[in-house]
Amino acid sequence: MMRSVRWKTTIFALLSVVLVTIAVLIGWGWHVSNKLRDGVLKPKRGVCPLDLEVVDFEKDQITLRATPQTQRDAWRRDGIWGLRWKEGYAQVGEILHMDDQKVVRKFLPLSGNLKHLDKVRLDEFAFPDDPQKAFGLPTQKVVFSSPLGDFHALYIQGRSSTWVIFVHGKRGHPPRKPLRSYPTLPAVTELGLHCLIITYRNDLGAPASPDGFHWYGLSEWRDLEGAARYAVEHGAEKLILVGYSMGGAIVMNFLHRSPLTKKVQVTILDSPMLDINSTIDFRARLLNIPEPIVWLGKFIAGLRFEIDWEALDYLSRAHELVTPILLFHGDADTIVPVETSDVLANVRPDIVTYHRVPYATHVRSWNMNPSAYETAVIDFMQEKGTPQIEH
């Protein structure tokens, strides 16, 4: 009798442990699925803080100091960056001196008045919001349509029959996300190309998708197709697509799905989101989240939010691509793993020209070496048949 009681007690204890373990795992998986919803699917909102302090500045150099709010390390990285404050804008460049708390950099004021102890922040876009002010390039606001509704775009007129369509990524303060294309605008317009800097669903001020989620190209490609159709209806005979981060995913699915792909002469991708699955695994490793918990979180997220993980793996369809691709990716990227671009370059060396940029973080290859980046873009376009228009 006693043996029977002990046996039942042991079984009950084991079952309790198993059930508690399962409950804990499901709880963790549910928690991770919430993080995936908030960090991956939901659009980002909010204003980036002014997280640096001006210690001193002269005509051509500035001393910046970190504050408790400083999160990113770009202020200590080489390259060309914007410097934004409440009422002005400047550029900072070469690092002249650096210690644990401060950095002295070359300084080029562009607008507004800066004062000692002003709060500022580094801006990866490197130029003011208005292309007219930044480069003397007149822009027009135009409207194109997709099945979801009407979308705004910035248009810069060219002189050829080729249009360049710029597709921004997810990260960044929403109203300024299209500015990622700005650094390359002078080089591109120099070739006489029309430029269309587009918005897409769930951007601030743009039509929202029914669920309000980003789908990394699975739905947004239709908005890009609407922009491409607008270009064709306004005289475009050839298209060049430029995608940054999530914008790269949108471009990839457009190339797979749209009949207008036949118009695309060249594709340029910068830190593209080629496989969201690999990106989530990469981020989880950086955060030391155990693989089983990540797998369970993705499984639960897939069920809760109807995520088609396989469809989001654009690398699996790389063999279908036919358009020449110029690919940039920084090897210090902590958002999208550079290894995904490595795979694309290795799988399709026949169409991919790859620039793996040392020390560049996410979508910061231009910032590290602007002239090299712009030269690569122009050379690639001309090599692939983009005509240079005489002035």
GROMACS .gro file of C-alpha atoms in nm:
model
  391
    1MET     CA    1   0.000   0.000   0.000
    2MET     CA    2   0.278   0.242   0.096
    3ARG     CA    3   0.462   0.165  -0.230
    4SER     CA    4   0.148   0.247  -0.426
    5VAL     CA    5   0.112   0.581  -0.247
    6ARG     CA    6   0.480   0.667  -0.306
    7TRP     CA    7   0.448   0.573  -0.673
    8LYS     CA    8   0.140   0.792  -0.717
    9THR     CA    9   0.309   1.077  -0.532
   10THR     CA   10   0.615   1.050  -0.756
   11ILE     CA   11   0.404   1.045  -1.071
   12PHE     CA   12   0.203   1.344  -0.949
   13ALA     CA   13   0.522   1.535  -0.869
   14LEU     CA   14   0.671   1.459  -1.211
   15LEU     CA   15   0.351   1.560  -1.386
   16SER     CA   16   0.343   1.881  -1.185
   17VAL     CA   17   0.700   1.960  -1.287
   18VAL     CA   18   0.620   1.886  -1.651
   19LEU     CA   19   0.303   2.097  -1.646
   20VAL     CA   20   0.477   2.387  -1.472
   21THR     CA   21   0.765   2.366  -1.722
   22ILE     CA   22   0.522   2.367  -2.014
   23ALA     CA   23   0.333   2.661  -1.865
   24VAL     CA   24   0.657   2.855  -1.814
   25LEU     CA   25   0.771   2.782  -2.170
   26ILE     CA   26   0.437   2.888  -2.314
   27GLY     CA   27   0.449   3.201  -2.101
   28TRP     CA   28   0.795   3.287  -2.230
   29GLY     CA   29   0.690   3.203  -2.585
   30TRP     CA   30   0.385   3.428  -2.553
   31HIS     CA   31   0.605   3.704  -2.414
   32VAL     CA   32   0.846   3.670  -2.709
   33SER     CA   33   0.555   3.673  -2.953
   34ASN     CA   34   0.441   4.003  -2.799
   35LYS     CA   35   0.793   4.140  -2.844
   36LEU     CA   36   0.787   4.029  -3.209
   37ARG     CA   37   0.453   4.202  -3.258
   38ASP     CA   38   0.576   4.525  -3.100
   39GLY     CA   39   0.931   4.524  -3.238
   40VAL     CA   40   0.881   4.368  -3.582
   41LEU     CA   41   0.523   4.415  -3.698
   42LYS     CA   42   0.415   4.744  -3.544
   43PRO     CA   43   0.529   5.070  -3.709
   44LYS     CA   44   0.765   5.278  -3.497
   45ARG     CA   45   0.646   5.614  -3.373
   46GLY     CA   46   0.798   5.888  -3.165
   47VAL     CA   47   1.073   6.148  -3.182
   48CYS     CA   48   1.441   6.066  -3.139
   49PRO     CA   49   1.578   6.247  -2.830
   50LEU     CA   50   1.847   6.514  -2.836
   51ASP     CA   51   2.098   6.296  -2.653
   52LEU     CA   52   2.432   6.476  -2.694
   53GLU     CA   53   2.562   6.801  -2.546
   54VAL     CA   54   2.767   7.071  -2.718
   55VAL     CA   55   3.075   7.140  -2.505
   56ASP     CA   56   3.248   7.379  -2.746
   57PHE     CA   57   3.250   7.472  -3.113
   58GLU     CA   58   3.445   7.688  -3.352
   59LYS     CA   59   3.404   7.766  -3.719
   60ASP     CA   60   3.516   7.423  -3.839
   61GLN     CA   61   3.518   7.191  -3.536
   62ILE     CA   62   3.288   7.091  -3.252
   63THR     CA   63   3.324   6.909  -2.920
   64LEU     CA   64   3.037   6.679  -2.823
   65ARG     CA   65   2.977   6.506  -2.490
   66ALA     CA   66   2.762   6.204  -2.414
   67THR     CA   67   2.468   6.234  -2.174
   68PRO     CA   68   2.282   5.966  -1.974
   69GLN     CA   69   2.033   5.952  -2.264
   70THR     CA   70   2.301   5.868  -2.523
   71GLN     CA   71   2.230   5.519  -2.654
   72ARG     CA   72   2.399   5.484  -2.992
   73ASP     CA   73   2.773   5.496  -3.050
   74ALA     CA   74   2.761   5.670  -3.389
   75TRP     CA   75   2.888   5.992  -3.229
   76ARG     CA   76   3.220   5.808  -3.179
   77ARG     CA   77   3.229   5.656  -3.528
   78ASP     CA   78   3.408   5.798  -3.829
   79GLY     CA   79   3.212   5.916  -4.128
   80ILE     CA   80   2.979   6.197  -4.232
   81TRP     CA   81   2.675   6.256  -4.012
   82GLY     CA   82   2.412   6.520  -3.965
   83LEU     CA   83   2.383   6.712  -3.640
   84ARG     CA   84   2.030   6.821  -3.551
   85TRP     CA   85   1.904   7.051  -3.279
   86LYS     CA   86   1.576   7.230  -3.218
   87GLU     CA   87   1.640   7.520  -3.452
   88GLY     CA   88   1.923   7.416  -3.679
   89TYR     CA   89   2.125   7.161  -3.869
   90ALA     CA   90   2.492   7.091  -3.940
   91GLN     CA   91   2.725   6.816  -4.053
   92VAL     CA   92   3.004   6.657  -3.854
   93GLY     CA   93   3.288   6.462  -4.010
   94GLU     CA   94   3.638   6.342  -3.931
   95ILE     CA   95   3.719   6.268  -3.566
   96LEU     CA   96   4.004   6.494  -3.452
   97HIS     CA   97   4.025   6.380  -3.089
   98MET     CA   98   3.833   6.142  -2.866
   99ASP     CA   99   3.829   6.023  -2.505
  100ASP     CA  100   3.580   5.830  -2.291
  101GLN     CA  101   3.338   6.121  -2.254
  102LYS     CA  102   3.397   6.362  -2.543
  103VAL     CA  103   3.473   6.368  -2.912
  104VAL     CA  104   3.608   6.652  -3.127
  105ARG     CA  105   3.497   6.641  -3.492
  106LYS     CA  106   3.509   6.854  -3.803
  107PHE     CA  107   3.204   7.076  -3.817
  108LEU     CA  108   3.005   7.231  -4.104
  109PRO     CA  109   2.708   7.447  -3.996
  110LEU     CA  110   2.422   7.449  -4.248
  111SER     CA  111   2.131   7.632  -4.083
  112GLY     CA  112   2.034   7.790  -3.752
  113ASN     CA  113   2.241   7.913  -3.459
  114LEU     CA  114   2.413   7.674  -3.220
  115LYS     CA  115   2.496   7.762  -2.858
  116HIS     CA  116   2.720   7.612  -2.594
  117LEU     CA  117   2.551   7.336  -2.391
  118ASP     CA  118   2.278   7.300  -2.654
  119LYS     CA  119   2.132   6.949  -2.676
  120VAL     CA  120   2.179   6.789  -3.018
  121ARG     CA  121   2.159   6.448  -3.178
  122LEU     CA  122   2.345   6.273  -3.454
  123ASP     CA  123   2.143   6.221  -3.771
  124GLU     CA  124   2.236   5.947  -4.015
  125PHE     CA  125   2.058   6.122  -4.303
  126ALA     CA  126   2.329   6.392  -4.300
  127PHE     CA  127   2.120   6.659  -4.475
  128PRO     CA  128   1.829   6.893  -4.390
  129ASP     CA  129   1.476   6.780  -4.467
  130ASP     CA  130   1.423   6.981  -4.786
  131PRO     CA  131   1.619   6.874  -5.098
  132GLN     CA  132   1.584   7.231  -5.226
  133LYS     CA  133   1.771   7.362  -4.921
  134ALA     CA  134   2.014   7.071  -4.906
  135PHE     CA  135   2.113   7.048  -5.273
  136GLY     CA  136   1.925   7.313  -5.466
  137LEU     CA  137   1.705   7.042  -5.619
  138PRO     CA  138   1.346   7.159  -5.674
  139THR     CA  139   1.089   6.900  -5.568
  140GLN     CA  140   0.719   6.849  -5.627
  141LYS     CA  141   0.472   6.661  -5.411
  142VAL     CA  142   0.284   6.408  -5.623
  143VAL     CA  143   0.021   6.146  -5.550
  144PHE     CA  144   0.013   5.785  -5.668
  145SER     CA  145  -0.237   5.510  -5.592
  146SER     CA  146  -0.235   5.147  -5.485
  147PRO     CA  147  -0.528   4.918  -5.393
  148LEU     CA  148  -0.511   5.061  -5.039
  149GLY     CA  149  -0.551   5.426  -5.140
  150ASP     CA  150  -0.354   5.737  -5.233
  151PHE     CA  151   0.007   5.792  -5.130
  152HIS     CA  152   0.233   6.096  -5.140
  153ALA     CA  153   0.578   6.106  -5.294
  154LEU     CA  154   0.850   6.361  -5.357
  155TYR     CA  155   0.935   6.399  -5.724
  156ILE     CA  156   1.250   6.550  -5.875
  157GLN     CA  157   1.229   6.602  -6.249
  158GLY     CA  158   1.494   6.456  -6.476
  159ARG     CA  159   1.576   6.472  -6.845
  160SER     CA  160   1.585   6.105  -6.944
  161SER     CA  161   1.320   5.834  -6.973
  162THR     CA  162   1.457   5.647  -6.669
  163TRP     CA  163   1.303   5.692  -6.325
  164VAL     CA  164   1.463   5.602  -5.992
  165ILE     CA  165   1.219   5.497  -5.719
  166PHE     CA  166   1.349   5.512  -5.361
  167VAL     CA  167   1.191   5.285  -5.097
  168HIS     CA  168   1.277   5.366  -4.736
  169GLY     CA  169   1.305   5.125  -4.444
  170LYS     CA  170   1.117   5.086  -4.120
  171ARG     CA  171   1.344   5.236  -3.859
  172GLY     CA  172   1.371   5.607  -3.786
  173HIS     CA  173   1.137   5.892  -3.707
  174PRO     CA  174   0.846   5.830  -3.948
  175PRO     CA  175   0.816   6.170  -4.122
  176ARG     CA  176   1.188   6.161  -4.207
  177LYS     CA  177   1.228   5.799  -4.318
  178PRO     CA  178   1.230   5.884  -4.691
  179LEU     CA  179   1.537   6.102  -4.627
  180ARG     CA  180   1.759   5.793  -4.633
  181SER     CA  181   1.771   5.846  -5.011
  182TYR     CA  182   1.889   6.208  -4.988
  183PRO     CA  183   2.269   6.157  -4.983
  184THR     CA  184   2.263   5.993  -5.327
  185LEU     CA  185   2.024   6.241  -5.491
  186PRO     CA  186   2.288   6.479  -5.634
  187ALA     CA  187   2.480   6.192  -5.795
  188VAL     CA  188   2.164   6.037  -5.940
  189THR     CA  189   2.016   6.362  -6.071
  190GLU     CA  190   2.351   6.443  -6.230
  191LEU     CA  191   2.275   6.156  -6.470
  192GLY     CA  192   1.949   6.324  -6.569
  193LEU     CA  193   1.729   6.064  -6.399
  194HIS     CA  194   1.386   6.137  -6.259
  195CYS     CA  195   1.359   6.060  -5.885
  196LEU     CA  196   1.052   5.946  -5.694
  197ILE     CA  197   1.086   5.918  -5.316
  198ILE     CA  198   0.780   5.725  -5.205
  199THR     CA  199   0.579   5.651  -4.894
  200TYR     CA  200   0.392   5.326  -4.834
  201ARG     CA  201   0.120   5.183  -4.609
  202ASN     CA  202   0.146   5.255  -4.236
  203ASP     CA  203   0.375   5.554  -4.286
  204LEU     CA  204   0.264   5.856  -4.086
  205GLY     CA  205  -0.003   6.029  -4.295
  206ALA     CA  206  -0.035   5.739  -4.540
  207PRO     CA  207  -0.320   5.486  -4.558
  208ALA     CA  208  -0.297   5.221  -4.288
  209SER     CA  209  -0.330   4.851  -4.357
  210PRO     CA  210  -0.632   4.680  -4.192
  211ASP     CA  211  -0.415   4.523  -3.921
  212GLY     CA  212  -0.175   4.818  -3.891
  213PHE     CA  213   0.128   4.588  -3.929
  214HIS     CA  214   0.439   4.599  -4.144
  215TRP     CA  215   0.465   4.287  -4.362
  216TYR     CA  216   0.814   4.335  -4.506
  217GLY     CA  217   0.709   4.336  -4.867
  218LEU     CA  218   0.425   4.083  -4.858
  219SER     CA  219   0.167   4.361  -4.887
  220GLU     CA  220   0.377   4.677  -4.936
  221TRP     CA  221   0.497   4.566  -5.279
  222ARG     CA  222   0.158   4.675  -5.415
  223ASP     CA  223   0.229   5.032  -5.302
  224LEU     CA  224   0.564   5.021  -5.481
  225GLU     CA  225   0.383   4.886  -5.787
  226GLY     CA  226   0.148   5.185  -5.767
  227ALA     CA  227   0.450   5.417  -5.769
  228ALA     CA  228   0.604   5.228  -6.061
  229ARG     CA  229   0.279   5.251  -6.253
  230TYR     CA  230   0.270   5.626  -6.187
  231ALA     CA  231   0.621   5.657  -6.328
  232VAL     CA  232   0.533   5.457  -6.640
  233GLU     CA  233   0.216   5.660  -6.695
  234HIS     CA  234   0.430   5.975  -6.680
  235GLY     CA  235   0.682   5.864  -6.939
  236ALA     CA  236   0.918   5.620  -6.767
  237GLU     CA  237   1.053   5.360  -7.007
  238LYS     CA  238   1.298   5.212  -6.757
  239LEU     CA  239   1.297   5.192  -6.378
  240ILE     CA  240   1.570   5.176  -6.116
  241LEU     CA  241   1.459   5.055  -5.772
  242VAL     CA  242   1.650   5.152  -5.458
  243GLY     CA  243   1.557   4.980  -5.132
  244TYR     CA  244   1.691   5.041  -4.781
  245SER     CA  245   1.648   4.781  -4.504
  246MET     CA  246   1.278   4.684  -4.505
  247GLY     CA  247   1.254   4.877  -4.832
  248GLY     CA  248   1.486   4.612  -4.974
  249ALA     CA  249   1.232   4.345  -4.880
  250ILE     CA  250   0.959   4.544  -5.053
  251VAL     CA  251   1.173   4.571  -5.367
  252MET     CA  252   1.249   4.197  -5.359
  253ASN     CA  253   0.883   4.096  -5.347
  254PHE     CA  254   0.800   4.348  -5.620
  255LEU     CA  255   1.063   4.181  -5.840
  256HIS     CA  256   0.896   3.844  -5.774
  257ARG     CA  257   0.534   3.955  -5.806
  258SER     CA  258   0.485   4.259  -6.030
  259PRO     CA  259   0.447   4.246  -6.409
  260LEU     CA  260   0.627   4.583  -6.412
  261THR     CA  261   0.948   4.401  -6.318
  262LYS     CA  262   1.019   4.388  -6.691
  263LYS     CA  263   1.070   4.767  -6.676
  264VAL     CA  264   1.335   4.742  -6.403
  265GLN     CA  265   1.684   4.797  -6.540
  266VAL     CA  266   1.882   4.808  -6.215
  267THR     CA  267   1.818   4.736  -5.846
  268ILE     CA  268   2.017   4.888  -5.559
  269LEU     CA  269   1.984   4.739  -5.210
  270ASP     CA  270   2.135   4.877  -4.889
  271SER     CA  271   2.126   4.654  -4.578
  272PRO     CA  272   1.820   4.473  -4.718
  273MET     CA  273   1.588   4.264  -4.501
  274LEU     CA  274   1.617   3.947  -4.708
  275ASP     CA  275   1.500   3.697  -4.446
  276ILE     CA  276   1.314   3.819  -4.138
  277ASN     CA  277   1.356   3.475  -3.977
  278SER     CA  278   1.735   3.499  -3.986
  279THR     CA  279   1.716   3.858  -3.864
  280ILE     CA  280   1.508   3.763  -3.560
  281ASP     CA  281   1.745   3.475  -3.476
  282PHE     CA  282   2.041   3.711  -3.511
  283ARG     CA  283   1.888   3.972  -3.281
  284ALA     CA  284   1.796   3.703  -3.028
  285ARG     CA  285   2.157   3.582  -3.015
  286LEU     CA  286   2.276   3.937  -2.947
  287LEU     CA  287   2.027   3.954  -2.658
  288ASN     CA  288   2.122   3.604  -2.530
  289ILE     CA  289   1.769   3.467  -2.569
  290PRO     CA  290   1.777   3.082  -2.580
  291GLU     CA  291   1.702   2.931  -2.921
  292PRO     CA  292   1.411   2.712  -2.800
  293ILE     CA  293   1.238   3.019  -2.654
  294VAL     CA  294   1.289   3.209  -2.980
  295TRP     CA  295   1.153   2.918  -3.184
  296LEU     CA  296   0.849   2.891  -2.958
  297GLY     CA  297   0.794   3.267  -2.970
  298LYS     CA  298   0.803   3.266  -3.350
  299PHE     CA  299   0.570   2.965  -3.360
  300ILE     CA  300   0.317   3.136  -3.133
  301ALA     CA  301   0.353   3.466  -3.321
  302GLY     CA  302   0.291   3.282  -3.646
  303LEU     CA  303  -0.035   3.144  -3.510
  304ARG     CA  304  -0.148   3.468  -3.342
  305PHE     CA  305  -0.066   3.707  -3.625
  306GLU     CA  306  -0.083   3.472  -3.927
  307ILE     CA  307   0.283   3.523  -4.020
  308ASP     CA  308   0.397   3.329  -4.327
  309TRP     CA  309   0.763   3.288  -4.232
  310GLU     CA  310   0.852   3.101  -4.552
  311ALA     CA  311   0.711   3.375  -4.773
  312LEU     CA  312   0.931   3.628  -4.590
  313ASP     CA  313   1.247   3.438  -4.688
  314TYR     CA  314   1.339   3.612  -5.012
  315LEU     CA  315   1.675   3.435  -5.024
  316SER     CA  316   1.491   3.111  -5.100
  317ARG     CA  317   1.379   3.267  -5.430
  318ALA     CA  318   1.709   3.427  -5.524
  319HIS     CA  319   1.741   3.189  -5.820
  320GLU     CA  320   1.440   3.361  -5.982
  321LEU     CA  321   1.600   3.707  -5.993
  322VAL     CA  322   1.706   3.848  -6.330
  323THR     CA  323   1.773   4.217  -6.259
  324PRO     CA  324   2.133   4.334  -6.193
  325ILE     CA  325   2.173   4.419  -5.823
  326LEU     CA  326   2.415   4.658  -5.655
  327LEU     CA  327   2.432   4.549  -5.291
  328PHE     CA  328   2.570   4.739  -4.990
  329HIS     CA  329   2.589   4.602  -4.637
  330GLY     CA  330   2.800   4.704  -4.338
  331ASP     CA  331   2.980   4.429  -4.150
  332ALA     CA  332   2.900   4.599  -3.815
  333ASP     CA  333   2.523   4.588  -3.873
  334THR     CA  334   2.342   4.486  -3.553
  335ILE     CA  335   1.991   4.515  -3.700
  336VAL     CA  336   2.003   4.299  -4.015
  337PRO     CA  337   2.278   4.036  -4.029
  338VAL     CA  338   2.533   4.100  -4.302
  339GLU     CA  339   2.543   3.723  -4.357
  340THR     CA  340   2.208   3.740  -4.539
  341SER     CA  341   2.362   3.969  -4.800
  342ASP     CA  342   2.665   3.741  -4.811
  343VAL     CA  343   2.432   3.457  -4.908
  344LEU     CA  344   2.265   3.657  -5.186
  345ALA     CA  345   2.603   3.760  -5.326
  346ASN     CA  346   2.734   3.402  -5.313
  347VAL     CA  347   2.421   3.247  -5.461
  348ARG     CA  348   2.388   3.499  -5.747
  349PRO     CA  349   2.735   3.628  -5.836
  350ASP     CA  350   2.614   3.654  -6.196
  351ILE     CA  351   2.388   3.950  -6.118
  352VAL     CA  352   2.506   4.085  -5.779
  353THR     CA  353   2.783   4.342  -5.735
  354TYR     CA  354   2.858   4.340  -5.362
  355HIS     CA  355   3.014   4.605  -5.139
  356ARG     CA  356   3.064   4.467  -4.787
  357VAL     CA  357   3.157   4.783  -4.600
  358PRO     CA  358   3.395   4.752  -4.300
  359TYR     CA  359   3.276   4.906  -3.971
  360ALA     CA  360   2.948   5.032  -4.118
  361THR     CA  361   2.637   4.981  -3.906
  362HIS     CA  362   2.280   4.945  -4.033
  363VAL     CA  363   2.221   5.146  -4.353
  364ARG     CA  364   2.532   5.353  -4.280
  365SER     CA  365   2.759   5.252  -4.569
  366TRP     CA  366   2.723   5.596  -4.728
  367ASN     CA  367   2.815   5.768  -4.401
  368MET     CA  368   3.143   5.577  -4.377
  369ASN     CA  369   3.266   5.681  -4.722
  370PRO     CA  370   3.027   5.903  -4.921
  371SER     CA  371   3.244   5.944  -5.230
  372ALA     CA  372   3.311   5.570  -5.263
  373TYR     CA  373   2.941   5.493  -5.220
  374GLU     CA  374   2.828   5.748  -5.477
  375THR     CA  375   3.097   5.641  -5.724
  376ALA     CA  376   2.984   5.279  -5.691
  377VAL     CA  377   2.623   5.380  -5.760
  378ILE     CA  378   2.706   5.591  -6.066
  379ASP     CA  379   2.953   5.339  -6.210
  380PHE     CA  380   2.702   5.056  -6.170
  381MET     CA  381   2.421   5.252  -6.333
  382GLN     CA  382   2.638   5.349  -6.627
  383GLU     CA  383   2.780   4.998  -6.661
  384LYS     CA  384   2.426   4.860  -6.683
  385GLY     CA  385   2.325   5.103  -6.954
  386THR     CA  386   2.185   5.407  -6.778
  387PRO     CA  387   2.255   5.695  -7.016
  388GLN     CA  388   2.432   6.007  -6.895
  389ILE     CA  389   2.248   6.313  -7.015
  390GLU     CA  390   2.454   6.607  -7.132
  391HIS     CA  391   2.376   6.939  -6.962
   0.00000   0.00000   0.00000
